[in-house]
Short mmCIF file of N, CA, C and O in Angstrom, two decimals:
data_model
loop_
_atom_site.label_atom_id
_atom_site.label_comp_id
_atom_site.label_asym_id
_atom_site.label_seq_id
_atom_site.Cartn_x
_atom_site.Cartn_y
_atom_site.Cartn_z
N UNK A 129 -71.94 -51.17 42.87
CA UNK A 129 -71.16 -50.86 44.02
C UNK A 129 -70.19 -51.99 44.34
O UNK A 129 -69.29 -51.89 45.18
N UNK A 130 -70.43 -53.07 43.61
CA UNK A 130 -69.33 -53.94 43.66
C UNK A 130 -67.86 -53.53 43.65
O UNK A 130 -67.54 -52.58 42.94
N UNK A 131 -66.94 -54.16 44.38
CA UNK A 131 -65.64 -53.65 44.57
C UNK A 131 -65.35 -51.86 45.22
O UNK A 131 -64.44 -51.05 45.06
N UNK A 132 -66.55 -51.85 45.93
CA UNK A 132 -66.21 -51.00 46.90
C UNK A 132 -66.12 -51.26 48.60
O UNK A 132 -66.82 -52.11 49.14
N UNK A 133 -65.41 -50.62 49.16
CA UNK A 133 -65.55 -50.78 50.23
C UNK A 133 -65.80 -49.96 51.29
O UNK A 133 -65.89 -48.86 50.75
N UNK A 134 -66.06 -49.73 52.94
CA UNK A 134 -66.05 -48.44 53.45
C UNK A 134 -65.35 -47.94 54.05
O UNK A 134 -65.73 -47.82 55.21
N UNK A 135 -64.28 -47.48 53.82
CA UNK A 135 -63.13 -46.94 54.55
C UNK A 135 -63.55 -44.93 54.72
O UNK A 135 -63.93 -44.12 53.87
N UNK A 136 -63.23 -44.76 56.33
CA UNK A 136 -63.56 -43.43 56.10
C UNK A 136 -62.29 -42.72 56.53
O UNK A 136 -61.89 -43.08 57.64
N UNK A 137 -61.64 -41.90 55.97
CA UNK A 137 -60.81 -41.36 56.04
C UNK A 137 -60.76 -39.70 55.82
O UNK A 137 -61.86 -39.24 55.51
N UNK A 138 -59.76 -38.79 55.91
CA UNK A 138 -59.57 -37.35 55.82
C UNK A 138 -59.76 -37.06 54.06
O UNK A 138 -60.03 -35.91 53.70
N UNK A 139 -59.65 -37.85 53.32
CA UNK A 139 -59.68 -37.45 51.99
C UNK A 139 -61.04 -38.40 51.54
O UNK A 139 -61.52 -37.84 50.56
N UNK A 140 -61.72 -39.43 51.84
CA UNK A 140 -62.37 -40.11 51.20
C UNK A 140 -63.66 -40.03 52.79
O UNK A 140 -63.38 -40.04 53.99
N UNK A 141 -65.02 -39.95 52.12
CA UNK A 141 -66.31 -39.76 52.84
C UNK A 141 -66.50 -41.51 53.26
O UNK A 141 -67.36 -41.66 54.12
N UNK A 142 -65.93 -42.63 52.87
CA UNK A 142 -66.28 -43.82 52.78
C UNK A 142 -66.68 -44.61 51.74
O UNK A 142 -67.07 -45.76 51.92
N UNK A 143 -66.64 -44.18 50.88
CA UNK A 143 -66.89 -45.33 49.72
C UNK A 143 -64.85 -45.19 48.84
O UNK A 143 -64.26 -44.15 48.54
N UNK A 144 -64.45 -46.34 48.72
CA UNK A 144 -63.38 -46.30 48.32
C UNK A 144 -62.80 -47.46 47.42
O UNK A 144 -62.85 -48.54 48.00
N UNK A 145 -62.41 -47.50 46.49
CA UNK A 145 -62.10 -48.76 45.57
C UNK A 145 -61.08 -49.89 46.59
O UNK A 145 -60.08 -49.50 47.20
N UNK A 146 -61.54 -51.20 46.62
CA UNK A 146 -60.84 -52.21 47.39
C UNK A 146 -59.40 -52.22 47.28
O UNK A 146 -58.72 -52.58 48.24
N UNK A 147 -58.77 -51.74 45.91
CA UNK A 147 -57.44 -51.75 45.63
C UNK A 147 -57.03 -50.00 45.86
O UNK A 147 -56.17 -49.52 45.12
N UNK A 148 -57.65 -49.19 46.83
CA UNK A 148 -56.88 -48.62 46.78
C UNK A 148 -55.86 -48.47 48.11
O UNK A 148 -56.20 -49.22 49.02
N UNK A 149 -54.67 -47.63 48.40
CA UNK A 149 -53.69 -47.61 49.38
C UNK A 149 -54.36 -47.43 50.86
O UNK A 149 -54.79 -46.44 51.45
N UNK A 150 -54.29 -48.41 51.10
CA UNK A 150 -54.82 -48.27 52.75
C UNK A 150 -53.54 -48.60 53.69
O UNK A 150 -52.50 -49.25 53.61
N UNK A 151 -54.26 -47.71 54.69
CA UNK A 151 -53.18 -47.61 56.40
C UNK A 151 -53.98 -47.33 57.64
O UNK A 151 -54.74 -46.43 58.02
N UNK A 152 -53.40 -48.72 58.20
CA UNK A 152 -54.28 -48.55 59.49
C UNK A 152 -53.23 -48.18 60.41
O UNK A 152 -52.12 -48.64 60.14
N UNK A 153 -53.33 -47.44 61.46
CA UNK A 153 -52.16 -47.72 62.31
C UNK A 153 -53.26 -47.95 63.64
O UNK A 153 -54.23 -47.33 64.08
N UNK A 154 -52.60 -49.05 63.95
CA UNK A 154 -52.81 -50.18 64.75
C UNK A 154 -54.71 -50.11 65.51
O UNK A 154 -55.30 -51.01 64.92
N UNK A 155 -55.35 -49.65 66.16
CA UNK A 155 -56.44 -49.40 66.34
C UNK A 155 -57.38 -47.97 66.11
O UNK A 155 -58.54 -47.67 66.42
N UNK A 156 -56.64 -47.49 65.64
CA UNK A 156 -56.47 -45.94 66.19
C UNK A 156 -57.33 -45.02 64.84
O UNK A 156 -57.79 -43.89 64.76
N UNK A 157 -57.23 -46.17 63.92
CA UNK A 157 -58.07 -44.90 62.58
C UNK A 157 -57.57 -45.88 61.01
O UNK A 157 -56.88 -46.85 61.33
N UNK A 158 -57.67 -45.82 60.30
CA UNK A 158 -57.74 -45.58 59.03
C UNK A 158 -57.32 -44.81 58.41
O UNK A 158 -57.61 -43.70 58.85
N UNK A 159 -56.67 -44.77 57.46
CA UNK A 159 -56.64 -43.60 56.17
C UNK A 159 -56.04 -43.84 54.88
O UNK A 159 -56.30 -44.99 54.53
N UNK A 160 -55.43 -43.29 54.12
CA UNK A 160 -55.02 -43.37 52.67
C UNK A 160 -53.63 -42.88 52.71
O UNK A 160 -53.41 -42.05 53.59
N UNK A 161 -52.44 -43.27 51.79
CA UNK A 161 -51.28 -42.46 52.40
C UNK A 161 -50.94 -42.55 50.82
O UNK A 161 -51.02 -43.55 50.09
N UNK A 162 -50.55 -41.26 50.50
CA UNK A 162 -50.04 -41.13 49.16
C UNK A 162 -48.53 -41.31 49.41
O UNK A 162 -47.97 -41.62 48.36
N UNK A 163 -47.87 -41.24 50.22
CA UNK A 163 -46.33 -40.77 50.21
C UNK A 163 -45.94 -41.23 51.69
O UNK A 163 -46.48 -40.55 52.56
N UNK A 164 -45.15 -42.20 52.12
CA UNK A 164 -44.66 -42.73 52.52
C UNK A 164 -43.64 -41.52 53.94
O UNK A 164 -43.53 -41.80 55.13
N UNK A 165 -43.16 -40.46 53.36
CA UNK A 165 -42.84 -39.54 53.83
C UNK A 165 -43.81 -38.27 54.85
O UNK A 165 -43.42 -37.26 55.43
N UNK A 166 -44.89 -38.77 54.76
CA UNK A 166 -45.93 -38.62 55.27
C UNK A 166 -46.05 -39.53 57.00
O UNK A 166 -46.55 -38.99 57.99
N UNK A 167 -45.59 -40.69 56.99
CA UNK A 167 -45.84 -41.79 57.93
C UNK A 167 -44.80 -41.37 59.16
O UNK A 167 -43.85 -42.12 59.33
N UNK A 168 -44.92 -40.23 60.03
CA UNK A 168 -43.80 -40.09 61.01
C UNK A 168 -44.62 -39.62 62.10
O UNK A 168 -44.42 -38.57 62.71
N UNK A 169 -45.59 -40.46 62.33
CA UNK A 169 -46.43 -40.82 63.62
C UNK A 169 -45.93 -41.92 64.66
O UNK A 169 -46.62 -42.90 64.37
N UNK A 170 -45.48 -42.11 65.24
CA UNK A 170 -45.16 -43.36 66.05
C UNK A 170 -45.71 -44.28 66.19
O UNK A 170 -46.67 -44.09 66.94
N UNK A 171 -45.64 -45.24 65.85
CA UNK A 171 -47.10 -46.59 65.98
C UNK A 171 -46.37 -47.78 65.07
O UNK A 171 -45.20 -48.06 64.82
N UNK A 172 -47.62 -48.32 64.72
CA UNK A 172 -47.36 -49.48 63.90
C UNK A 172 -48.44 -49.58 62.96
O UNK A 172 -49.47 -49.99 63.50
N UNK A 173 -48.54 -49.34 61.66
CA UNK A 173 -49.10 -49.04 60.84
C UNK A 173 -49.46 -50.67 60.40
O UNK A 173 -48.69 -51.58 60.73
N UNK A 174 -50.75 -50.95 59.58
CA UNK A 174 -51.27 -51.89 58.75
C UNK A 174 -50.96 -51.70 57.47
O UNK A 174 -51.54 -50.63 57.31
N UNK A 175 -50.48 -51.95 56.46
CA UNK A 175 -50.59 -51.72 55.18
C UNK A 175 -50.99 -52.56 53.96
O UNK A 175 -50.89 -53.78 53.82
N UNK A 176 -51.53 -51.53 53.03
CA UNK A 176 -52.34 -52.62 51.94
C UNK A 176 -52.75 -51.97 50.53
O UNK A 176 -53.57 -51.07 50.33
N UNK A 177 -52.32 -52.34 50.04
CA UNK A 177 -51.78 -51.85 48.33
C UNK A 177 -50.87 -50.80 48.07
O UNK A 177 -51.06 -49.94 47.21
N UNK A 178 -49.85 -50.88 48.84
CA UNK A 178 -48.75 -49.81 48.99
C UNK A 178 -48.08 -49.08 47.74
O UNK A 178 -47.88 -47.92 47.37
N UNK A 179 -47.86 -50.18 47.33
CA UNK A 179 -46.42 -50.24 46.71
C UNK A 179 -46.57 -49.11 45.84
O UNK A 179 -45.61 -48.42 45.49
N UNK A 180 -47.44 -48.97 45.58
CA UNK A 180 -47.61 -47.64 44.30
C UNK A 180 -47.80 -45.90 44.93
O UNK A 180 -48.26 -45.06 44.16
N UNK A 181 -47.38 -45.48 46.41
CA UNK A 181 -47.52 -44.75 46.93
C UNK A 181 -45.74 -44.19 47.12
O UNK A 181 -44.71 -44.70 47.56
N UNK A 182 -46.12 -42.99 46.57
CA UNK A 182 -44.27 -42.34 46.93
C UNK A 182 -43.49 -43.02 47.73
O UNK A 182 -44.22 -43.40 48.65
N UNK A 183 -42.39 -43.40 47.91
CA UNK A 183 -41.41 -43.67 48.72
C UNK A 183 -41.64 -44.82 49.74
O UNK A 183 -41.12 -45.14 50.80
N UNK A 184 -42.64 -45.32 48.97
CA UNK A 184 -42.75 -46.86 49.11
C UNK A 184 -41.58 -47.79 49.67
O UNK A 184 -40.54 -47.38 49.16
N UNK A 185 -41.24 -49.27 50.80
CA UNK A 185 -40.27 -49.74 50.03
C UNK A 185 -40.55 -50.52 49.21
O UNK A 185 -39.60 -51.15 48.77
N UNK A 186 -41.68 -50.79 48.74
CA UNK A 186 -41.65 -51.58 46.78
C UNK A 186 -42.40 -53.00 47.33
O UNK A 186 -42.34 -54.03 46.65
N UNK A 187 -43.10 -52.96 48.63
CA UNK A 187 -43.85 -54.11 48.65
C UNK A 187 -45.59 -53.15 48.55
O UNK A 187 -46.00 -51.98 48.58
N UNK A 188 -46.10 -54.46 48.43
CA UNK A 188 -47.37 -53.83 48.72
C UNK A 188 -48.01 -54.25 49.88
O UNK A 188 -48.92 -53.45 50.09
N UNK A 189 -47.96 -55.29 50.89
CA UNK A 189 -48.68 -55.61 52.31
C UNK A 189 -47.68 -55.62 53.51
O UNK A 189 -46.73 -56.41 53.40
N UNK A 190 -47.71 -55.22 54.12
CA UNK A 190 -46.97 -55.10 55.24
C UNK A 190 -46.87 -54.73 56.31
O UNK A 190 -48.07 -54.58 56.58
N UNK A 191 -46.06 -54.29 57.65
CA UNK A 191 -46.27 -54.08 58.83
C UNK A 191 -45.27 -52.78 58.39
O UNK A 191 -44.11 -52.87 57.98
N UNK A 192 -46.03 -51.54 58.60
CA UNK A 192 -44.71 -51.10 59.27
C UNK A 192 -44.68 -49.68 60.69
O UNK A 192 -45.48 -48.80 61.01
N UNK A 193 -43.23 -50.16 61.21
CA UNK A 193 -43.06 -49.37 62.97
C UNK A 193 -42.69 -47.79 62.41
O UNK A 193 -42.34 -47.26 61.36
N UNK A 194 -42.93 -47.52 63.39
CA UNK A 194 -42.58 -46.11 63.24
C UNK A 194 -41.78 -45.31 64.12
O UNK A 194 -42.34 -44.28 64.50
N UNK A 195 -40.36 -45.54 64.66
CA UNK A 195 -40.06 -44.55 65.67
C UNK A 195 -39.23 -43.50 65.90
O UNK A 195 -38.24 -43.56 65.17
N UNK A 196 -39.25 -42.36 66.77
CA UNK A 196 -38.47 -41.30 66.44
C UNK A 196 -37.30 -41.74 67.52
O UNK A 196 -37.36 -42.69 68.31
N UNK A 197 -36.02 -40.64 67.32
CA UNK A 197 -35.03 -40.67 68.39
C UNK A 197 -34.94 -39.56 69.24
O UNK A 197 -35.71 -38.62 69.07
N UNK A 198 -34.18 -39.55 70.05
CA UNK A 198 -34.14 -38.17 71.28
C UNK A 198 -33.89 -36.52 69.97
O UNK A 198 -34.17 -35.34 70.18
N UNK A 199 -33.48 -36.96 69.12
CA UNK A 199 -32.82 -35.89 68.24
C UNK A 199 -33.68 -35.44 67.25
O UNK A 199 -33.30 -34.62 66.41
N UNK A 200 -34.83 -35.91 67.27
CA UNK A 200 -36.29 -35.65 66.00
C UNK A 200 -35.76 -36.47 64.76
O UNK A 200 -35.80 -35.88 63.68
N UNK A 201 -35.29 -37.72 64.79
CA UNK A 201 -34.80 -38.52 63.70
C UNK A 201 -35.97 -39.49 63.73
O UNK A 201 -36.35 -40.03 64.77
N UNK A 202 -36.74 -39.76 62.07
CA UNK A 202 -37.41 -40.92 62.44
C UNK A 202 -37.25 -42.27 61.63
O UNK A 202 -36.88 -42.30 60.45
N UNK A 203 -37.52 -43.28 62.30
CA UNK A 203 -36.93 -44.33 61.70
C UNK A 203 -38.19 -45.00 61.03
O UNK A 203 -39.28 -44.81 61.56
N UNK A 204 -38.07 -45.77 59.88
CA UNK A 204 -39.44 -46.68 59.66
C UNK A 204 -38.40 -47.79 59.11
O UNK A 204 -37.41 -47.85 58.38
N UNK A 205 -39.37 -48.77 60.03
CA UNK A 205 -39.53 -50.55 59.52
C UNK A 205 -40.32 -51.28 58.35
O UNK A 205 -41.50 -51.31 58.71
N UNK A 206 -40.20 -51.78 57.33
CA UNK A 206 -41.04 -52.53 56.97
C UNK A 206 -40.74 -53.58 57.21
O UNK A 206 -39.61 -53.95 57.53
N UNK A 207 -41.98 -54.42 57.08
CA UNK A 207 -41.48 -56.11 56.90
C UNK A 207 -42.61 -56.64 56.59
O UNK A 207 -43.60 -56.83 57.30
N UNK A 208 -42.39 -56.90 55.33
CA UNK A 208 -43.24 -57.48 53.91
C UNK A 208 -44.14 -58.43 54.33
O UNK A 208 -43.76 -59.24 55.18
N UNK A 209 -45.82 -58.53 53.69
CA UNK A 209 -46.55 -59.60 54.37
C UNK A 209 -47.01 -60.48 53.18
O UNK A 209 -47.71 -61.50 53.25
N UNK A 210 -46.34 -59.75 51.75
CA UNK A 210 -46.94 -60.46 50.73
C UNK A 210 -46.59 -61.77 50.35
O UNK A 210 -47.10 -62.06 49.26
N UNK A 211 -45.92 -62.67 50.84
CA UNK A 211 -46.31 -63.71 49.99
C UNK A 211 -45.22 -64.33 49.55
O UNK A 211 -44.92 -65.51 49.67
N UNK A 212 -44.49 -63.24 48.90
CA UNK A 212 -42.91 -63.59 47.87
C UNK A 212 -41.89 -63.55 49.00
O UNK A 212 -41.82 -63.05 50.12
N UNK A 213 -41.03 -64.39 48.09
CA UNK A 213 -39.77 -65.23 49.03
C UNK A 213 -38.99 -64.11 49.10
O UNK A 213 -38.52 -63.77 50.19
N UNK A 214 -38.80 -63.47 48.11
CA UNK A 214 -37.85 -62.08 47.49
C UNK A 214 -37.97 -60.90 48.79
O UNK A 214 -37.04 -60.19 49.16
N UNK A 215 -39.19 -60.91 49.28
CA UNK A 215 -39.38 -59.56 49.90
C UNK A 215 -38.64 -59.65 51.36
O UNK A 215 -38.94 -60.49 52.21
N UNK A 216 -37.99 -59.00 51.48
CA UNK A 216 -37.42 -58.86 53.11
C UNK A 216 -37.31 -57.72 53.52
O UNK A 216 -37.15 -56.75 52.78
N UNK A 217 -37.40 -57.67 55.03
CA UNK A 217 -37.74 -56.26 56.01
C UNK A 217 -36.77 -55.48 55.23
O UNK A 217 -35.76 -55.96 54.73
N UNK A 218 -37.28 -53.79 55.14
CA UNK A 218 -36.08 -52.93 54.84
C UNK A 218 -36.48 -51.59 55.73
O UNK A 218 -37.66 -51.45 56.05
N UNK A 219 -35.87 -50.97 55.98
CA UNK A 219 -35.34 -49.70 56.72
C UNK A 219 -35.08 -48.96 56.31
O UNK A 219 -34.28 -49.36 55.47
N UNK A 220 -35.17 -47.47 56.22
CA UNK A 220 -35.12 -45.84 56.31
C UNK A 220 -35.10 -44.97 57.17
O UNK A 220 -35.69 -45.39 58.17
N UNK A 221 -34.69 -43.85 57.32
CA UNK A 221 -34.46 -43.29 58.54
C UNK A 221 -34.72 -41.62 57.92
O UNK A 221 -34.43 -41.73 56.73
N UNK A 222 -35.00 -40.58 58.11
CA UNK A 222 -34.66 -39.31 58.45
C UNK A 222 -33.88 -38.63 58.72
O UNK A 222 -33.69 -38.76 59.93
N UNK A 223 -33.18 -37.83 58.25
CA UNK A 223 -32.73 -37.01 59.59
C UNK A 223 -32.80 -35.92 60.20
O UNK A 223 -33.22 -34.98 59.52
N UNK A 224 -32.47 -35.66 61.52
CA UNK A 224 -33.24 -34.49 61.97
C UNK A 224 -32.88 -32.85 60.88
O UNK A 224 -33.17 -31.77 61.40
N UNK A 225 -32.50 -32.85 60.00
CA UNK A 225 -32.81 -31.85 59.30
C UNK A 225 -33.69 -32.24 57.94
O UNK A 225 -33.88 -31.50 56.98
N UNK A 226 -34.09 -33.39 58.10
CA UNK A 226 -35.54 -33.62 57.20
C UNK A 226 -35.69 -34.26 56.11
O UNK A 226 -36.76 -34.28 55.49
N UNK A 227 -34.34 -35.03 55.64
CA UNK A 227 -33.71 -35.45 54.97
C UNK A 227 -33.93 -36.91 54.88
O UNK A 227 -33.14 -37.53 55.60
N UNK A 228 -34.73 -37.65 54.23
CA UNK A 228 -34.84 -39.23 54.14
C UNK A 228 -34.07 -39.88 53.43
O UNK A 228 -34.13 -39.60 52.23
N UNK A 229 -33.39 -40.61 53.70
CA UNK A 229 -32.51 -41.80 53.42
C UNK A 229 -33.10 -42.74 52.57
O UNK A 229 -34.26 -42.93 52.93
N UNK A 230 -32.68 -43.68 51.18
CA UNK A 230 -33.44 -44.68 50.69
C UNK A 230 -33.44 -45.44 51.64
O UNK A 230 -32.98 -45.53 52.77
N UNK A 231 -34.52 -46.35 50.44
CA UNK A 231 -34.72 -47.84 51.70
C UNK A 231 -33.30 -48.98 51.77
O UNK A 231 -32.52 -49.09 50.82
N UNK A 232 -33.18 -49.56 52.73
CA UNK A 232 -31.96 -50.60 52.51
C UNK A 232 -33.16 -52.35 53.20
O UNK A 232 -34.21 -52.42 53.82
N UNK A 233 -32.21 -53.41 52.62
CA UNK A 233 -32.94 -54.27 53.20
C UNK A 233 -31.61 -54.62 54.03
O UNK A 233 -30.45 -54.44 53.66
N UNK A 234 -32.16 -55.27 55.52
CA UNK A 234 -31.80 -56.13 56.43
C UNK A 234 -31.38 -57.13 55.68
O UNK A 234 -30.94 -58.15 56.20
#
């Protein structure tokens, strides 16, 4: 059971490999996020082994916000917690006909 851990989530009962994609958003729960396009909850998410999850922006630890506009547009923040000099906050947006934008960096 080494290199497991207990994360309980909608797809996983609690036993879950340490490296796999985790998301916390902020106190509120746990879970697994395959796809990035998925994340249009409002909050502030924990993240941790990302990078390999759809529509990633290409870090793997990070913070990221989540907010919508008066018009159902949603915006997401990252801003990288790994380590490398290289990584800087980047941004994406939606738009209200459903449409995601790549990532850009700040």
């Amino acid at each position: 059971m080494e290199g497991l851990i207990g994360i309980v989530s909608t797809k996983k009962n609690g036993l879950v490999s340490k490296d796999s994609h985790l998301v916390i958003r902020g106190e509120k729960g746990t879970g697994m996020i395959d796809d990035y396009n998925n994340l249009i909850q409002e909050g502030r998410y924990y993240v941790r082994n990302v990078s390999e999850s759809l529509n990633s922006p290409g870090c793997s630890f990070g913070i990221l916000d989540v907010s919508k506009t008066y018009v159902n547009q949603i915006v997401q923040m990252f801003y990288p917690t790994d380590g490398n000099n290289d990584s800087r906050p980047k941004y994406r947006h939606c738009t209200s006909t459903g449409v995601w934008q790549p990532w850009k960096e700040l």
